[in-house]
mmCIF file of C-alpha atoms in Angstrom:
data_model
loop_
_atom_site.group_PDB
_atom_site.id
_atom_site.type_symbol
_atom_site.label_atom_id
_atom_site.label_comp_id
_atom_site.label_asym_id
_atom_site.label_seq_id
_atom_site.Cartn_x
_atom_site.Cartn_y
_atom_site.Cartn_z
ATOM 1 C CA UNK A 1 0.000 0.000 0.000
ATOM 2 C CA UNK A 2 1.523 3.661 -0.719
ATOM 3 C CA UNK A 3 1.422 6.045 1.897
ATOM 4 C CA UNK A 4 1.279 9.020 -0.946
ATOM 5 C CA UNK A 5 -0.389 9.660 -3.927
ATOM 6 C CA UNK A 6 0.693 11.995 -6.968
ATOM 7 C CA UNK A 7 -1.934 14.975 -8.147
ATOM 8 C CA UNK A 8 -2.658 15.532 -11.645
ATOM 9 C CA UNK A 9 -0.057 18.388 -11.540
ATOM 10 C CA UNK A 10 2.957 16.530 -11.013
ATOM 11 C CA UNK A 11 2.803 17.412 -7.019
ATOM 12 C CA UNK A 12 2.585 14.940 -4.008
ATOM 13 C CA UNK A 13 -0.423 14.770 -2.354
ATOM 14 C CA UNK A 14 -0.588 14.326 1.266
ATOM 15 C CA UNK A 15 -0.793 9.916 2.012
ATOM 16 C CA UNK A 16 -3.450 8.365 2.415
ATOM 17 C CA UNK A 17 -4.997 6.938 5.482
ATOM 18 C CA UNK A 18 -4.728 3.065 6.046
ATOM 19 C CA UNK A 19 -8.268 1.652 6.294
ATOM 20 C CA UNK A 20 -7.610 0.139 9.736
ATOM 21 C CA UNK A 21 -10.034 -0.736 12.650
ATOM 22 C CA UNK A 22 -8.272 1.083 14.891
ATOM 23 C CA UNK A 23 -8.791 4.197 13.840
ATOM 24 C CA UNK A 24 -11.349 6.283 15.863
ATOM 25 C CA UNK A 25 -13.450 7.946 14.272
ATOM 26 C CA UNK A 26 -13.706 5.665 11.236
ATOM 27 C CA UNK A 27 -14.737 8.447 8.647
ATOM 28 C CA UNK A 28 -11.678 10.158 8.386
ATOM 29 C CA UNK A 29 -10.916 12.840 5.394
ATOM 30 C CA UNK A 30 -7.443 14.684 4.974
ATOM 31 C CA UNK A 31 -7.619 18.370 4.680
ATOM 32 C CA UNK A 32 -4.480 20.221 3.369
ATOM 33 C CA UNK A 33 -5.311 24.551 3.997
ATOM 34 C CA UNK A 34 -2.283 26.518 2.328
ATOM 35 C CA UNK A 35 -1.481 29.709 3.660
ATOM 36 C CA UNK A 36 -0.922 33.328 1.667
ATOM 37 C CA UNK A 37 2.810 32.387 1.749
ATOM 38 C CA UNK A 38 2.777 28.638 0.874
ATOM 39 C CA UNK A 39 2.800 26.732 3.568
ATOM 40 C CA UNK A 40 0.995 23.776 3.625
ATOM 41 C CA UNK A 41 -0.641 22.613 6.931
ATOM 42 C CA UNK A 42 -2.358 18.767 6.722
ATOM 43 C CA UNK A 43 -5.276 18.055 9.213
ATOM 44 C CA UNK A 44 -7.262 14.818 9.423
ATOM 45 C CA UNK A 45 -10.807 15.479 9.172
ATOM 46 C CA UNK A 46 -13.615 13.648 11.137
ATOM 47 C CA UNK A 47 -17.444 14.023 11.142
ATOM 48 C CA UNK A 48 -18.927 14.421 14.436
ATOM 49 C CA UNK A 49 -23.084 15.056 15.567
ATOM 50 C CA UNK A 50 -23.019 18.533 17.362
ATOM 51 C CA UNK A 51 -26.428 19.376 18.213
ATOM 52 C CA UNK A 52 -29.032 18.050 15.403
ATOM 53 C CA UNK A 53 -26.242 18.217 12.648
ATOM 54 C CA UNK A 54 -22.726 17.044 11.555
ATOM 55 C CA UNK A 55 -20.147 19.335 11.779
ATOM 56 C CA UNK A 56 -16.547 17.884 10.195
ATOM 57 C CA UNK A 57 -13.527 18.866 12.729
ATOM 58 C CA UNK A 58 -9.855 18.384 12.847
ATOM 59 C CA UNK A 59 -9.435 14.867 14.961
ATOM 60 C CA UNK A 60 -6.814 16.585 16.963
ATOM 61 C CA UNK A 61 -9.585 18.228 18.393
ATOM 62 C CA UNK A 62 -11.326 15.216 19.221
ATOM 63 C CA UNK A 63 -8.388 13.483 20.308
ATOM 64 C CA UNK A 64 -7.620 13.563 24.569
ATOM 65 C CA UNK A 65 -4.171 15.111 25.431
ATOM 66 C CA UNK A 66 -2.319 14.083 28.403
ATOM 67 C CA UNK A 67 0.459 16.141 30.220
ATOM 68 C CA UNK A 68 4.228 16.105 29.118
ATOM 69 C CA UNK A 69 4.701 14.746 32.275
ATOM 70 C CA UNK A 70 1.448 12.023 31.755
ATOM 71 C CA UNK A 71 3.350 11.321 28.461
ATOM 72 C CA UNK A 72 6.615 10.904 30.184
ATOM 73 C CA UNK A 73 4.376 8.540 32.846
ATOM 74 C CA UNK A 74 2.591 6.595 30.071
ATOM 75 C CA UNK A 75 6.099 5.450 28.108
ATOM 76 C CA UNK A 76 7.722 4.496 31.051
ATOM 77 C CA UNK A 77 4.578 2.497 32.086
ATOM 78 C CA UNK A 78 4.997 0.729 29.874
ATOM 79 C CA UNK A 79 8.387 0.488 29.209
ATOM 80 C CA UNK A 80 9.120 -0.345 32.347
ATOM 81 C CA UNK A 81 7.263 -3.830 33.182
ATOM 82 C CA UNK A 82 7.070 -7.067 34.459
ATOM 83 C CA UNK A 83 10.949 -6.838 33.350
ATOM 84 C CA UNK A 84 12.313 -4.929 35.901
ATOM 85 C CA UNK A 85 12.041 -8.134 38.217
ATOM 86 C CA UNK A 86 13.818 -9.960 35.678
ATOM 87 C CA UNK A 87 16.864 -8.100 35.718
ATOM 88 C CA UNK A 88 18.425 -9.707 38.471
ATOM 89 C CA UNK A 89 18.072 -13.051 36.803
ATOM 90 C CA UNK A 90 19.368 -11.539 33.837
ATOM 91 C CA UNK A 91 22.468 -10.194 35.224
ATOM 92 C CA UNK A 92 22.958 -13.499 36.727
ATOM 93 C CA UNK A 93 22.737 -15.326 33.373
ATOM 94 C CA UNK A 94 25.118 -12.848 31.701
ATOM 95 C CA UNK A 95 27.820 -11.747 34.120
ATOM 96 C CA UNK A 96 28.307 -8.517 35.732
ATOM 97 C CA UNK A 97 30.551 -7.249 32.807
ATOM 98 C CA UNK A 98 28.571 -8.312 29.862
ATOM 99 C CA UNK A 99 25.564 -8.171 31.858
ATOM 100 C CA UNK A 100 25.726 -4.539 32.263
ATOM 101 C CA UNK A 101 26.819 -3.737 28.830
ATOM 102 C CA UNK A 102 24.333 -5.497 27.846
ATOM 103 C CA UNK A 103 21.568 -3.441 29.254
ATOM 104 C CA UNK A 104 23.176 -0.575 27.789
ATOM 105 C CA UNK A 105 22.910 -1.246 24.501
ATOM 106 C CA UNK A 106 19.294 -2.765 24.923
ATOM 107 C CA UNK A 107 18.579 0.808 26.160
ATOM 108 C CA UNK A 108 20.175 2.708 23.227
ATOM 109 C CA UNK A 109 18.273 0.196 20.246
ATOM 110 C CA UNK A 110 15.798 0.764 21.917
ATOM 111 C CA UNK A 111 16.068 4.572 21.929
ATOM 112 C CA UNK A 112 17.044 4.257 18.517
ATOM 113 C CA UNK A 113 13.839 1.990 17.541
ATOM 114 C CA UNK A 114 11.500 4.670 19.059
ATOM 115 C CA UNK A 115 12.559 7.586 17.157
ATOM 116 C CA UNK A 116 12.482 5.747 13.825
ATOM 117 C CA UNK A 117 9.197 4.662 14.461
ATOM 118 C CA UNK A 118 8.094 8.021 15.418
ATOM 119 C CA UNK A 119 9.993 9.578 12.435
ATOM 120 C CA UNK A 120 8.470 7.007 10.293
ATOM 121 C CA UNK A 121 4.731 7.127 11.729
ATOM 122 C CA UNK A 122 5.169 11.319 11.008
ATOM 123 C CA UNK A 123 6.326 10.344 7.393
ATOM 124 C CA UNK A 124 3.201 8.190 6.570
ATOM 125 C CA UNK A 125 0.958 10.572 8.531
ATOM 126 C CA UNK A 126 -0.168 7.636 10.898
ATOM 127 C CA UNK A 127 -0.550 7.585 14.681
ATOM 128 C CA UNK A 128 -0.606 3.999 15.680
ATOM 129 C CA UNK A 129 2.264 0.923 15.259
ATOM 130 C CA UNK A 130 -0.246 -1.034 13.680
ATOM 131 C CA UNK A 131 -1.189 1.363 10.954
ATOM 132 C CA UNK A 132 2.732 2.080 10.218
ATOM 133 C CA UNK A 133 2.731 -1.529 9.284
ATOM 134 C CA UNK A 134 -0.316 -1.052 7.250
ATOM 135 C CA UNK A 135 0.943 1.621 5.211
ATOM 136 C CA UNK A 136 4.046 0.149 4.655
ATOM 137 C CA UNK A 137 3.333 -3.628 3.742
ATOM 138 C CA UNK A 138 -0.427 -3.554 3.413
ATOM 139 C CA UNK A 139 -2.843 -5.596 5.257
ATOM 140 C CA UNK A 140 -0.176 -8.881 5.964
ATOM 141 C CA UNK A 141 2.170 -6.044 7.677
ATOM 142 C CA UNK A 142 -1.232 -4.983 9.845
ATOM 143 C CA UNK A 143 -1.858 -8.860 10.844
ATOM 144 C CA UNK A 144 1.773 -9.850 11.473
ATOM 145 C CA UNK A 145 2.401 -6.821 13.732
ATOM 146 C CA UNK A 146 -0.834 -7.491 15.373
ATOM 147 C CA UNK A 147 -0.682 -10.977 16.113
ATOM 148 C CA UNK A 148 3.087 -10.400 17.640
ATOM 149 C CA UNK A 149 1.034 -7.551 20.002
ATOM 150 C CA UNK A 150 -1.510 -10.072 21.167
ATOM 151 C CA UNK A 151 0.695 -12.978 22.168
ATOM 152 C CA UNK A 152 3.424 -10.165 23.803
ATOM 153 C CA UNK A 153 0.414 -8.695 25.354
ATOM 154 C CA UNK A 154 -0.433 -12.270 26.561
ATOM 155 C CA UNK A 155 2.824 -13.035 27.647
ATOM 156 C CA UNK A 156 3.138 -10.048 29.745
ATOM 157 C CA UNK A 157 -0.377 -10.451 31.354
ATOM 158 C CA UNK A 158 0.552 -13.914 32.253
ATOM 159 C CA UNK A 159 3.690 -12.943 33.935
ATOM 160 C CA UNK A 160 1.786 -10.069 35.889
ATOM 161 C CA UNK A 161 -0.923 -12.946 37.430
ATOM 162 C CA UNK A 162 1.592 -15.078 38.256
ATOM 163 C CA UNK A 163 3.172 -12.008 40.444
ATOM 164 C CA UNK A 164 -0.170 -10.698 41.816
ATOM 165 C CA UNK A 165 -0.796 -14.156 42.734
ATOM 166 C CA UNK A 166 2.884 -15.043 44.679
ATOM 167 C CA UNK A 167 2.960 -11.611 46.387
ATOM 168 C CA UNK A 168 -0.507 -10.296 46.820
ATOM 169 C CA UNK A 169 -1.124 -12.928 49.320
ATOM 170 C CA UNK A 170 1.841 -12.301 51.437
ATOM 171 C CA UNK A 171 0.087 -9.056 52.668
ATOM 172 C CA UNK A 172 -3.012 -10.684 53.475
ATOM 173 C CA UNK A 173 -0.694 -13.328 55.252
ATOM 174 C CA UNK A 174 -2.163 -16.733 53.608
ATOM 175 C CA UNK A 175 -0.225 -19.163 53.963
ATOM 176 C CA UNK A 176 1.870 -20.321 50.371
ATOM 177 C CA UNK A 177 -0.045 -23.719 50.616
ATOM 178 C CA UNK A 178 -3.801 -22.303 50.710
ATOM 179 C CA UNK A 179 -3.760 -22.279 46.611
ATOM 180 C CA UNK A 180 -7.664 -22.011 46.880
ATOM 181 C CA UNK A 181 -7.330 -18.448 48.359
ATOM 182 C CA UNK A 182 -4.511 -16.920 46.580
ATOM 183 C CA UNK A 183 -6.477 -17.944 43.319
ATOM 184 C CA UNK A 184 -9.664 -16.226 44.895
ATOM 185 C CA UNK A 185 -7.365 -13.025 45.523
ATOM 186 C CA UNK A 186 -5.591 -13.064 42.391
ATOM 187 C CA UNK A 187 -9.369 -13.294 40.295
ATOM 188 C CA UNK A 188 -10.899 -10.350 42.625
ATOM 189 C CA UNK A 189 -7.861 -8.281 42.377
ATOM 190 C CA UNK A 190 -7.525 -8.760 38.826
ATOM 191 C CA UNK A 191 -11.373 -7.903 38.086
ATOM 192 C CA UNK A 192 -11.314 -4.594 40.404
ATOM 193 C CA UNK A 193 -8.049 -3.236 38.986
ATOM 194 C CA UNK A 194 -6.591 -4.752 36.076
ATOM 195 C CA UNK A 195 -10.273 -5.182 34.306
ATOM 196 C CA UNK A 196 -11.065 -1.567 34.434
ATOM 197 C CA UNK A 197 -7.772 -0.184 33.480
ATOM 198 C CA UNK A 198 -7.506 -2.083 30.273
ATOM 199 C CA UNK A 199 -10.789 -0.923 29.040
ATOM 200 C CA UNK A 200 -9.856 2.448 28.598
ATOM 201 C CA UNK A 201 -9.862 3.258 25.378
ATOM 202 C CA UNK A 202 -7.416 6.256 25.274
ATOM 203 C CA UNK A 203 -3.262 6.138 26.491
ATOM 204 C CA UNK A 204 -4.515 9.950 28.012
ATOM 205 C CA UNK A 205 -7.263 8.353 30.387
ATOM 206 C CA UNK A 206 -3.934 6.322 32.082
ATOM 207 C CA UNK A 207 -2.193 9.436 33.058
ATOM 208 C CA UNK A 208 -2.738 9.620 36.948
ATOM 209 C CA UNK A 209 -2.521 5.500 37.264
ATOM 210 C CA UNK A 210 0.625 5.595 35.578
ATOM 211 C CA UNK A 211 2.525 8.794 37.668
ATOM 212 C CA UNK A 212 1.583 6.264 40.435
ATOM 213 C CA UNK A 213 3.283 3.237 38.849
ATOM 214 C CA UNK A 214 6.316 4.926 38.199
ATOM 215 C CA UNK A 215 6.415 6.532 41.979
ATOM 216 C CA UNK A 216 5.961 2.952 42.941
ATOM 217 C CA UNK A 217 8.598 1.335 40.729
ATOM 218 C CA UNK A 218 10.938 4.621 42.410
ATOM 219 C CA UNK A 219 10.055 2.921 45.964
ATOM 220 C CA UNK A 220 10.802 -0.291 44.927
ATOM 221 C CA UNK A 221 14.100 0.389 43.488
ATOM 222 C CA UNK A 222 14.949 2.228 46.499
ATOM 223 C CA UNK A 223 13.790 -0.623 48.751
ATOM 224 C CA UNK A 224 16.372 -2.720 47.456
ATOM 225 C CA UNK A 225 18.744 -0.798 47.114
ATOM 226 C CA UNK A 226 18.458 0.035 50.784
ATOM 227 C CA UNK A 227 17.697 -3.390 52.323
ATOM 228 C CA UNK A 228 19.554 -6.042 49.893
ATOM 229 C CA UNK A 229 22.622 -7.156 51.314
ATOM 230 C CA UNK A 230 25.103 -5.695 48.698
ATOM 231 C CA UNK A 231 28.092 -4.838 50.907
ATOM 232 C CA UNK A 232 27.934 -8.987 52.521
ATOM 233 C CA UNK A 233 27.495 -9.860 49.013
ATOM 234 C CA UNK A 234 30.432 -7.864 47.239
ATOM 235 C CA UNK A 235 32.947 -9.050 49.974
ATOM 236 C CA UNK A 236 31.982 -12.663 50.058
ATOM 237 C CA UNK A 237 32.947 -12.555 46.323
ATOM 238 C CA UNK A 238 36.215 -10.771 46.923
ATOM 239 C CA UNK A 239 35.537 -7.092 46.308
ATOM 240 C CA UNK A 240 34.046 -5.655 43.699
ATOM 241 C CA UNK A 241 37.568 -5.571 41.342
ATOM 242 C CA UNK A 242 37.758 -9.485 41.965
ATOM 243 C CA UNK A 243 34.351 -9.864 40.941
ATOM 244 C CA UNK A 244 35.228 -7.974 37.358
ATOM 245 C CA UNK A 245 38.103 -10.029 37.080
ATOM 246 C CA UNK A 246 36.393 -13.327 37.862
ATOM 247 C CA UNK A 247 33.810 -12.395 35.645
ATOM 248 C CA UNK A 248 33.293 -14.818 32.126
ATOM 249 C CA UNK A 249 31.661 -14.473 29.181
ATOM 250 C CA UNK A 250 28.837 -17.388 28.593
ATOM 251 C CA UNK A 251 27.766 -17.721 24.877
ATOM 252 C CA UNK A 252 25.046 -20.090 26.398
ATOM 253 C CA UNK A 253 23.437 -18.083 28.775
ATOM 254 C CA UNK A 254 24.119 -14.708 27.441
ATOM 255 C CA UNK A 255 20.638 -14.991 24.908
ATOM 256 C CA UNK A 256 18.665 -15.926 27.919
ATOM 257 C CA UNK A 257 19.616 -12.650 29.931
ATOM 258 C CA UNK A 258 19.375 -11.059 27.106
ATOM 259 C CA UNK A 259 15.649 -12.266 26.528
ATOM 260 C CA UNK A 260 15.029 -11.104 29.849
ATOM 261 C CA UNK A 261 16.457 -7.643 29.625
ATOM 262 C CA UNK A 262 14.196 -7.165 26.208
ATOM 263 C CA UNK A 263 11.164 -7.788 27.866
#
């Protein structure tokens, strides 16, 4: 599918619109106004009912906004996952040395990834990951992207149950053999909280849940950092210098940290 068309007079037309179901609303017309001294300014179009008629509006204006700071919230919601637990594990797998370089260049594709989807999305005149896929390889790019979503998606709920399920209980202090009850906690739980939150249609609607998560992921990385024993653990191994210099590379293990740290 092209994202642009050419006009009659040799110019290029602004793209066209993938016709995806996840658009909202899903009567969308581009409108290109050009000002006095050329420039060009491209708005998507929508009809909406105001009153007893339809009125068509720029779906920017229909669109909810969050904060820079909600934005900032949002992305590292959910950037910042199930994952975070799995670090430790990963670093294990890997080595300290390797280990920690790994993470940094996880971090910078992944930097890298997001702008060039961003860049890309602007190019095509799209707003969605699933749409960028449409433009660009038609309708099998739209169902291959979207099938990888739904079993990551899956993956990650999974992971998050299991969690609710092993901790969750602690605080209500049943006891790790009383499966019955942990399962009863880990249902309610999940239909009070997790159930509401993932109806919301909008990313902007998340804003205030997720400026919580990240305070709480703040505490918890503070927690450990505070009550794990990493001065006992640093001199059992030597010192922190005999730990570099112990350290080994592991071709075996390294892809399963590294699984781990791409969650």
């Amino acid at each position: 599918m092209n994202s642009t068309t050419t006009a009659p007079n040799g110019k290029a037309s602004p793209p066209s619109m993938p016709n995806s179901p996840f658009f909202r609303p899903s009567n969308p017309r581009i409108s290109t106004v050009e000002s006095s001294q050329g420039a060009r300014c491209t708005s998507i179009m929508v009809k909406k009912h105001i009153g007893r008629g339809i009125k068509e509006i720029p779906l920017q204006d229909l669109e909810k906004k969050s904060s820079l700071l909600g934005a900032y919230a949002n992305l590292c919601n959910v950037t910042i996952g199930a994952g975070i637990v799995g670090l430790p594990y990963a670093i294990k797998e890997t080595g300290l040395v390797s280990g920690t370089v790994m993470i940094i260049v996880c971090a910078i594709l992944t930097d890298y990834s997001l702008r060039q989807i961003i860049s890309t999305g602007k190019l095509a005149n799209v707003n969605s990951y699933e749409t960028l896929m449409e433009a660009a390889f038609g309708r099998p790019g739209f169902i291959f992207v979207s099938l990888n979503m739904f079993f990551l998606s899956y993956g990650s709920m999974v992971a998050y149950l299991i969690i609710i399920k092993d901790v969750l209980p602690v605080l209500f202090h049943v006891t790790p053999h009383d499966i019955d009850i942990k399962r009863v906690i880990m249902i309610v739980s999940s239909l009070l909280v997790i159930v509401p939150l993932s109806m919301r249609r909008d990313m902007a609607d998340l804003e205030k849940t997720s400026r919580l998560n990240v305070l709480l992921d703040i505490c918890l990385v503070a927690l450990v950092v505070g009550f794990s024993p990493i001065n006992e653990a640093v001199e059992d191994q030597g010192g922190i210098l005999q730990m570099i210099l112990d350290d080994s590379f592991n071709f075996k293990t390294f892809f399963v940290g590294f699984g781990v740290c791409s969650l």
